[in-house]
CSV table of C-alpha atoms and ligand atoms in Angstrom, one decimal:
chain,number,residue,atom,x,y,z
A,1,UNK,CA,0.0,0.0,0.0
A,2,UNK,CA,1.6,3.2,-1.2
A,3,UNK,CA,1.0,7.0,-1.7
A,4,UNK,CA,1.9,8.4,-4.9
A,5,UNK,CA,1.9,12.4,-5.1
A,6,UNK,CA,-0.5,13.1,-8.5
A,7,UNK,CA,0.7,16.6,-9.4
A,8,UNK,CA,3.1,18.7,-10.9
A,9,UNK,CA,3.2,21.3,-8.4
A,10,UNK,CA,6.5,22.2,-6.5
A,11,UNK,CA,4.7,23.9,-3.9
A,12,UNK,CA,2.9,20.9,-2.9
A,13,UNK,CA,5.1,18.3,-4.4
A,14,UNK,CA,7.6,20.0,-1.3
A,15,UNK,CA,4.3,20.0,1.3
A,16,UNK,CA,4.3,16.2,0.8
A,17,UNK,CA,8.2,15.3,0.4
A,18,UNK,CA,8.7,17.4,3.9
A,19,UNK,CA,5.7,15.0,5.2
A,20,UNK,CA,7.4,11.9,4.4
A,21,UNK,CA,4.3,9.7,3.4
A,22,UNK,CA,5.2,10.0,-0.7
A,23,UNK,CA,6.3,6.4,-2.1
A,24,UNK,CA,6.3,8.5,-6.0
A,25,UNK,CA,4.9,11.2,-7.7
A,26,UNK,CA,3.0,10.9,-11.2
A,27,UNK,CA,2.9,13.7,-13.7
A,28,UNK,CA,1.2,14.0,-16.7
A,29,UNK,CA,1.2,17.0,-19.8
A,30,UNK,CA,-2.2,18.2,-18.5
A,31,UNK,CA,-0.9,18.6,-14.8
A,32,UNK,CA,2.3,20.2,-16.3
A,33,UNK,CA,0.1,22.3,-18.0
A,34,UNK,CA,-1.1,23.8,-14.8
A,35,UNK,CA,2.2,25.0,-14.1
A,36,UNK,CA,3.7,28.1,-14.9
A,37,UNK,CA,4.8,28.2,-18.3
A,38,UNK,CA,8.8,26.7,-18.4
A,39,UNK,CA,10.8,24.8,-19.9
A,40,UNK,CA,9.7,21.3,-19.6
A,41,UNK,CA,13.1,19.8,-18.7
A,42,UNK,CA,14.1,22.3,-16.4
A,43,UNK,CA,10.5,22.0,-14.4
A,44,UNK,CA,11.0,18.1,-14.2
A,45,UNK,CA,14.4,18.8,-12.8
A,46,UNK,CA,12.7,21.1,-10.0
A,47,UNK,CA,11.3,17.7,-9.1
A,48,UNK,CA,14.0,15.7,-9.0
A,49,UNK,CA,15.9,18.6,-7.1
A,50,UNK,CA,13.4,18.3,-4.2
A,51,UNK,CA,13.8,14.7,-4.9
A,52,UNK,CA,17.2,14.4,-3.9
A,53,UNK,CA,16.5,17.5,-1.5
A,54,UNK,CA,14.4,15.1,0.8
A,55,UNK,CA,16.4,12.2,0.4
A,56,UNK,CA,13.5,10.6,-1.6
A,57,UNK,CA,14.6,8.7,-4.5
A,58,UNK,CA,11.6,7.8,-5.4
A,59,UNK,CA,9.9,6.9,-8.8
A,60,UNK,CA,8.8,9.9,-10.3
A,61,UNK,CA,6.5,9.2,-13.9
A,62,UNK,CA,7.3,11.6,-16.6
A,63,UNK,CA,4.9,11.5,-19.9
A,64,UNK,CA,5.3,11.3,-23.3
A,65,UNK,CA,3.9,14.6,-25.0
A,66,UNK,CA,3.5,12.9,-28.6
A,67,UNK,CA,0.7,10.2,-30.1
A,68,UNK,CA,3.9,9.4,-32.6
A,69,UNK,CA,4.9,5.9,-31.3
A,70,UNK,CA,8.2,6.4,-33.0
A,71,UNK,CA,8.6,9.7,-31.5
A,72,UNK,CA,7.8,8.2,-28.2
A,73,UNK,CA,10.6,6.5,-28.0
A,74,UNK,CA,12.6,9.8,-29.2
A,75,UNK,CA,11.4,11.3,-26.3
A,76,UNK,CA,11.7,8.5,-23.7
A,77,UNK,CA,15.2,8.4,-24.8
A,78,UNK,CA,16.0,12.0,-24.1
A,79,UNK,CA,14.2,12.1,-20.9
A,80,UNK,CA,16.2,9.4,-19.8
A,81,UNK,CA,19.6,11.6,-21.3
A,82,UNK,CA,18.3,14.6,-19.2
A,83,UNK,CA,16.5,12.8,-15.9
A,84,UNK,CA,18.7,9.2,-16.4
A,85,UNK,CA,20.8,9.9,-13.5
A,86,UNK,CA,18.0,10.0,-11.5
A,87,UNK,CA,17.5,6.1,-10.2
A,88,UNK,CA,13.4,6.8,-10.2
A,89,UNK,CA,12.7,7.6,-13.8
A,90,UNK,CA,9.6,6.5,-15.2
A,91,UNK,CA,8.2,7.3,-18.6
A,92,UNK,CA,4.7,7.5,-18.9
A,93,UNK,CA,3.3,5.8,-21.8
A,94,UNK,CA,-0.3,5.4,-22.5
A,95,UNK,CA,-2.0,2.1,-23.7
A,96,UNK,CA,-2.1,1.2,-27.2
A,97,UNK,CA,-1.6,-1.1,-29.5
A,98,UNK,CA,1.4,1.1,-31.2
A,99,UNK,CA,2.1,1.8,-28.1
A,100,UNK,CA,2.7,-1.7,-26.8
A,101,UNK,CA,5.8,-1.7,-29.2
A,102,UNK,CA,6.6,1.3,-27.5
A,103,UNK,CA,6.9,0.0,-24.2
A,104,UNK,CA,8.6,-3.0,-25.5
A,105,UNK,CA,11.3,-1.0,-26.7
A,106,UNK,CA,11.9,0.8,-23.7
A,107,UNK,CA,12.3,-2.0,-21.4
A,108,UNK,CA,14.6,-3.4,-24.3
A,109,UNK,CA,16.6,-0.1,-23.3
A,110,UNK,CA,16.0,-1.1,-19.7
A,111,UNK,CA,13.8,2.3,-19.1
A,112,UNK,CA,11.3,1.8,-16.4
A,113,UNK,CA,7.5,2.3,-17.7
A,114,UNK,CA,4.7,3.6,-16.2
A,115,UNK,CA,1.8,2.3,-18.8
A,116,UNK,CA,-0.9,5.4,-18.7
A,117,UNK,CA,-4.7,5.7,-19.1
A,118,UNK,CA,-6.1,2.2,-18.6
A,119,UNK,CA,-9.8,1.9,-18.0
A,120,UNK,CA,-10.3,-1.7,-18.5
A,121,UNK,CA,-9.1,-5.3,-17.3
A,122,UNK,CA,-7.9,-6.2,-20.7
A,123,UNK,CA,-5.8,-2.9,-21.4
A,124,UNK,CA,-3.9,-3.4,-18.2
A,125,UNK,CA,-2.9,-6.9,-18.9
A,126,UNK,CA,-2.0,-6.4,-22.1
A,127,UNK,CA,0.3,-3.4,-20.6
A,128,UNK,CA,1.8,-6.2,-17.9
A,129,UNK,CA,2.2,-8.2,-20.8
A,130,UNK,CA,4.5,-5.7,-22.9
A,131,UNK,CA,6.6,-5.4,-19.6
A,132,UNK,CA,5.3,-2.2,-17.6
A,133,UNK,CA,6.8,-1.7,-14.3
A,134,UNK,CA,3.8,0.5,-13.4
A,135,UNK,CA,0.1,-0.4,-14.8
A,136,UNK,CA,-2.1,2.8,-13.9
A,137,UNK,CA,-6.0,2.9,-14.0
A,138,UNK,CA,-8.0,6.1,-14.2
A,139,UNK,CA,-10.7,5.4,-11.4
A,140,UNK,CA,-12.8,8.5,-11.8
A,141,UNK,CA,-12.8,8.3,-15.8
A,142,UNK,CA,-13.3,4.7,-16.0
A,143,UNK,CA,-16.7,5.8,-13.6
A,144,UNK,CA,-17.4,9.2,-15.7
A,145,UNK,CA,-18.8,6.7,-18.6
A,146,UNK,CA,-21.0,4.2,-15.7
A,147,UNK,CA,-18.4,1.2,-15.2
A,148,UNK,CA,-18.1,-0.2,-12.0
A,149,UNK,CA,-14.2,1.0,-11.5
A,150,UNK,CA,-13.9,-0.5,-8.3
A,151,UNK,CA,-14.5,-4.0,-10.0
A,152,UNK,CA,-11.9,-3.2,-12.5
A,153,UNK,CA,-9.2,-2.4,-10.0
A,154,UNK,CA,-10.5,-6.0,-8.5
A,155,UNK,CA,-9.9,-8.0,-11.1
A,156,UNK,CA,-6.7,-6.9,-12.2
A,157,UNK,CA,-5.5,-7.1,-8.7
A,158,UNK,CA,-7.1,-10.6,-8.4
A,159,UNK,CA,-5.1,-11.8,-11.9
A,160,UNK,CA,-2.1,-10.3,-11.2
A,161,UNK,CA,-1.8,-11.8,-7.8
A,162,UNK,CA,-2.8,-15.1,-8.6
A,163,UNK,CA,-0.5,-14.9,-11.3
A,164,UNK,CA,2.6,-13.4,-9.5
A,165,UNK,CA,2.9,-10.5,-12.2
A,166,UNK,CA,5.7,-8.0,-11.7
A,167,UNK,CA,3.3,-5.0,-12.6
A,168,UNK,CA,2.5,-3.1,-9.8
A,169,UNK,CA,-1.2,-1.5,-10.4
A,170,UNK,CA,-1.3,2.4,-9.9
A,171,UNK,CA,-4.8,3.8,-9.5
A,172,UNK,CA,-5.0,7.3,-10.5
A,173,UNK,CA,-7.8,10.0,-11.4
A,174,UNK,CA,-8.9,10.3,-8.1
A,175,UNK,CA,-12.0,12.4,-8.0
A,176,UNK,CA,-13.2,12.6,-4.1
A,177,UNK,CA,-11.3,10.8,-1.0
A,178,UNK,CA,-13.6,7.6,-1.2
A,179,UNK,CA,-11.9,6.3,-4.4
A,180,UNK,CA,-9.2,6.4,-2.8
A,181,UNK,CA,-10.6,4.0,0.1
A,182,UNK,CA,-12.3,1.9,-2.3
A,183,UNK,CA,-9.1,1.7,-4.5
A,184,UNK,CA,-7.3,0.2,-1.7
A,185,UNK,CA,-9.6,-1.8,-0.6
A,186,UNK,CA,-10.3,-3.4,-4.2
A,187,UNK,CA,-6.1,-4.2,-4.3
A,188,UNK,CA,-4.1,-1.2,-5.9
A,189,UNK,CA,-0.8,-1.2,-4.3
A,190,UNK,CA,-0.4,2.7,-5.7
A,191,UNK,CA,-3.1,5.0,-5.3
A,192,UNK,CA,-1.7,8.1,-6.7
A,193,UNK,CA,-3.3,10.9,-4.9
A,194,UNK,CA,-4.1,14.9,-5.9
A,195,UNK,CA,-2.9,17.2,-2.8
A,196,UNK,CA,-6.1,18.5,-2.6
A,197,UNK,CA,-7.1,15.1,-0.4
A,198,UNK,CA,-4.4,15.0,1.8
A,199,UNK,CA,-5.4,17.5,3.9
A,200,UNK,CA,-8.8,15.7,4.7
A,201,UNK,CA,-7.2,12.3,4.6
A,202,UNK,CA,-5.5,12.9,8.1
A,203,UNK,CA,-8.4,15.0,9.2
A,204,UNK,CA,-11.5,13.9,11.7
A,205,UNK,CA,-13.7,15.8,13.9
A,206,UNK,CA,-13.3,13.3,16.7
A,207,UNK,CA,-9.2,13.4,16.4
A,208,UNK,CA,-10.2,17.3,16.9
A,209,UNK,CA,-12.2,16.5,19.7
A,210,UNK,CA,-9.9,13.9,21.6
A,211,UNK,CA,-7.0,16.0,21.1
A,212,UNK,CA,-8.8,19.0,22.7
A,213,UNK,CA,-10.3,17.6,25.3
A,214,UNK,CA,-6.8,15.7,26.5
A,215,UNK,CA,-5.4,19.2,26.1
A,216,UNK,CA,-7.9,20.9,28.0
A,217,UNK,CA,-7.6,18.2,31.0
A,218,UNK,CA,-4.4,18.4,31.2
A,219,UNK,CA,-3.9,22.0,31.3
A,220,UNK,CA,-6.6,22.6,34.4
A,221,UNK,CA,-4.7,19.2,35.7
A,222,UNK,CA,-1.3,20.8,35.6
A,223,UNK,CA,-0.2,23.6,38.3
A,224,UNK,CA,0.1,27.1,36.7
A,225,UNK,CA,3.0,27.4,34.6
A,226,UNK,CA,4.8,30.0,35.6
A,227,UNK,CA,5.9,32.3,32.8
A,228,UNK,CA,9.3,33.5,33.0
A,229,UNK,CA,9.7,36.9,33.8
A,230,UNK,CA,6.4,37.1,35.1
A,231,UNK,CA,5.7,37.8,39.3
A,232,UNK,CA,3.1,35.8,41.6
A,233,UNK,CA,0.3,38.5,42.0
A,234,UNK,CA,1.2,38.2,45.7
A,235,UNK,CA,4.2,39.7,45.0
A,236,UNK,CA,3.0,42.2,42.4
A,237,UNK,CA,0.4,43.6,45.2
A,238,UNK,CA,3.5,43.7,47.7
A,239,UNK,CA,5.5,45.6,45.2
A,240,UNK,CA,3.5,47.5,42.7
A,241,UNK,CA,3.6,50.8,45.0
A,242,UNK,CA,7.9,50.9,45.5
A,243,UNK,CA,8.2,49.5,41.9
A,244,UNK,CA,5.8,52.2,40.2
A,245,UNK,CA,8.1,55.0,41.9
A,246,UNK,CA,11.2,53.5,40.5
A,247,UNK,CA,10.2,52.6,36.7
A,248,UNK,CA,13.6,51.5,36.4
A,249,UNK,CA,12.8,48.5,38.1
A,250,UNK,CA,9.9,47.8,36.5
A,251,UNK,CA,11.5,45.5,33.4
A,252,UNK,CA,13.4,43.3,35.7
A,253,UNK,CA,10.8,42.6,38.1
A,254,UNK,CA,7.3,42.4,36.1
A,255,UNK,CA,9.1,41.6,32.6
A,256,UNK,CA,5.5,42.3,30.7
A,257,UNK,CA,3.7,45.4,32.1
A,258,UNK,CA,2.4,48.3,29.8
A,259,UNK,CA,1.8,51.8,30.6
A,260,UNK,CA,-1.2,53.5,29.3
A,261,UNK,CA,-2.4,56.9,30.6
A,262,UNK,CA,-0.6,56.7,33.9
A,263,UNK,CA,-2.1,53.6,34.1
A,264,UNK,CA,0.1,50.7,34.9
A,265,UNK,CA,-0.8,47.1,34.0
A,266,UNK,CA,1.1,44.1,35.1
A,267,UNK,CA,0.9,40.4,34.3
A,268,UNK,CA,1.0,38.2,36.9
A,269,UNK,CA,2.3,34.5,36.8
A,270,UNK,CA,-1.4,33.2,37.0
A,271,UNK,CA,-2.8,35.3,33.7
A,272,UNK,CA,-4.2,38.0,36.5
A,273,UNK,CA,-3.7,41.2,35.0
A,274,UNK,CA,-3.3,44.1,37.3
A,275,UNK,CA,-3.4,47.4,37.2
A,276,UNK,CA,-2.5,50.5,39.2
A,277,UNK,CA,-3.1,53.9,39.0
A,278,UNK,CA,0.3,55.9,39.9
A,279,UNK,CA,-2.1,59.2,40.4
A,280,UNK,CA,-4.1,57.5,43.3
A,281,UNK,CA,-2.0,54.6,44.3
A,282,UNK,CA,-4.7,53.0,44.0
A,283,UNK,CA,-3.8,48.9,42.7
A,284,UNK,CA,-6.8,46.2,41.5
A,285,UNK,CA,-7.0,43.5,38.9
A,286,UNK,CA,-9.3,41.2,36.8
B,1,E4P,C1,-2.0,9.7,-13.0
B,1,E4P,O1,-1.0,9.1,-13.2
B,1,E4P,C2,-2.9,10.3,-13.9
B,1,E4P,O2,-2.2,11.0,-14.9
B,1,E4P,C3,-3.9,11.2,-13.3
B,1,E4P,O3,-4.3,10.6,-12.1
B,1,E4P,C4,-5.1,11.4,-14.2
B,1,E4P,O4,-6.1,12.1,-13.6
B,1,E4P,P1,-7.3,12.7,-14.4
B,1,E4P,O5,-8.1,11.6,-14.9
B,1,E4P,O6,-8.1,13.4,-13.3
B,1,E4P,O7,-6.8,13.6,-15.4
């Protein structure tokens, strides 16, 4: 069961990486697309910079921008010229029958593949089949057109585990946080995952709740933590007369006090605020 990062983003690409829950991160010409217009290779290099930033060599799926199988390859091969060093190169290709040869060739070059934009049982076996490392299904497309995606994601799982293939499955288009529960639960072992869900994927109002209420208990529980700097109001009633007359004092021994209109207000240790009027002597507090 991993965590794949589905997005191009740096900004949250870095949110995730400094998280340490990302097993990969899948990209596609659409997500790049959202990006702020760059240079391609430069931007996929941000990546791998954060990457190696975070210590987290992990597989990182670049896409093909062409339907030309025989440009395909062109373009695998200088991706893997310009990203090769980096151990966790994947190149995205999606399913075809072209594209078949495609990946074929690539593994023949021993280039990892990530085969892209399966919907259906057949198209991701025939992707294991031409060698794919990575076999992804797109969960909320395969569902945009009324097929049971879950089931899908089942019975490749259920083949490919009965059958020992090396493919690992990849479920991607996630459209709300229950596919990704019910992409788990029908077998991926990826579920790559737009930021947008993270957020809510650690979030519950009863973690909210539990976590407030230990709070709460312990602080009332606990004795008064005594701020540094500030004075037991004992003490502050004791000394606010002789300390007023000398302001000097006043930083050393109160350490937060303010003075507002001859009015002096002190802090003391147990949140008490005090005040005292220097024109009447006259001391009293909340
Ligand atoms: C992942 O590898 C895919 O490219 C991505 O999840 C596709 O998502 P979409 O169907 O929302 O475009």
């Amino acid at each position: 069961m991993k965590i794949f990062v589905d997005s191009a983003n740096l900004v949250e690409i870095e949110e995730a990486l400094r998280r340490g829950f990302p097993a990969g991160i899948t990209t596609n010409p659409s997500l790049m697309s959202k990006e702020d217009r760059t240079d391609f290779k430069l931007h996929i290099k941000r990546i791998i910079k954060l990457c190696e930033r975070y210590d987290r060599k992990i597989p990182l799926s670049v896409e093909v921008f062409t339907a030309d199988p025989k440009a395909m390859v062109k373009q695998a091969t200088e991706f893997v010229a310009e990203f090769g060093e980096y151990e966790g190169l994947n190149v995205k290709v999606p399913i075809g029958w072209d594209e078949l040869a495609v990946i074929r060739e690539l593994k023949t070059r021993g280039i990892r593949v990530n085969c892209t934009c399966c919907m259906s049982f057949n198209q991701a076996i025939m992707a294991s089949a031409a060698g794919a490392d990575f076999v992804s299904l797109f969960f909320g497309r395969i569902r945009d057109i009324g097929y049971d995606a879950r089931a899908v994601v089942e019975s490749v799982h259920r083949v490919f585990k009965e059958r020992s293939v090396p493919s690992e499955i990849i479920v991607g288009s996630i459209r709300h946080i229950c596919d990704i529960n019910d992409a788990f639960m029908a077998g991926a072992d990826i579920v790559t995952v737009p930021p947008q869900f993270f957020r809510q994927m650690v979030s519950h109002p009863k973690t909210d709740e539990a976590v407030n209420q230990f709070l709460n208990d312990f602080k009332k529980w606990s004795p008064p933590v005594r701020r540094a700097g500030a004075v037991t109001e004992r003490f502050a009633r004791a000394h606010v007369v002789r300390s007023v007359a000398s302001s000097r004092a006043l930083p050393t021994i109160f350490g937060n006090y303010s003075v507002r209109s001859g009015i002096f207000m002190f802090e003391a240790d147990n949140g008490r605020k005090l005040w005292h009027y220097k024109s009447s002597q006259r001391t009293g507090g909340n």
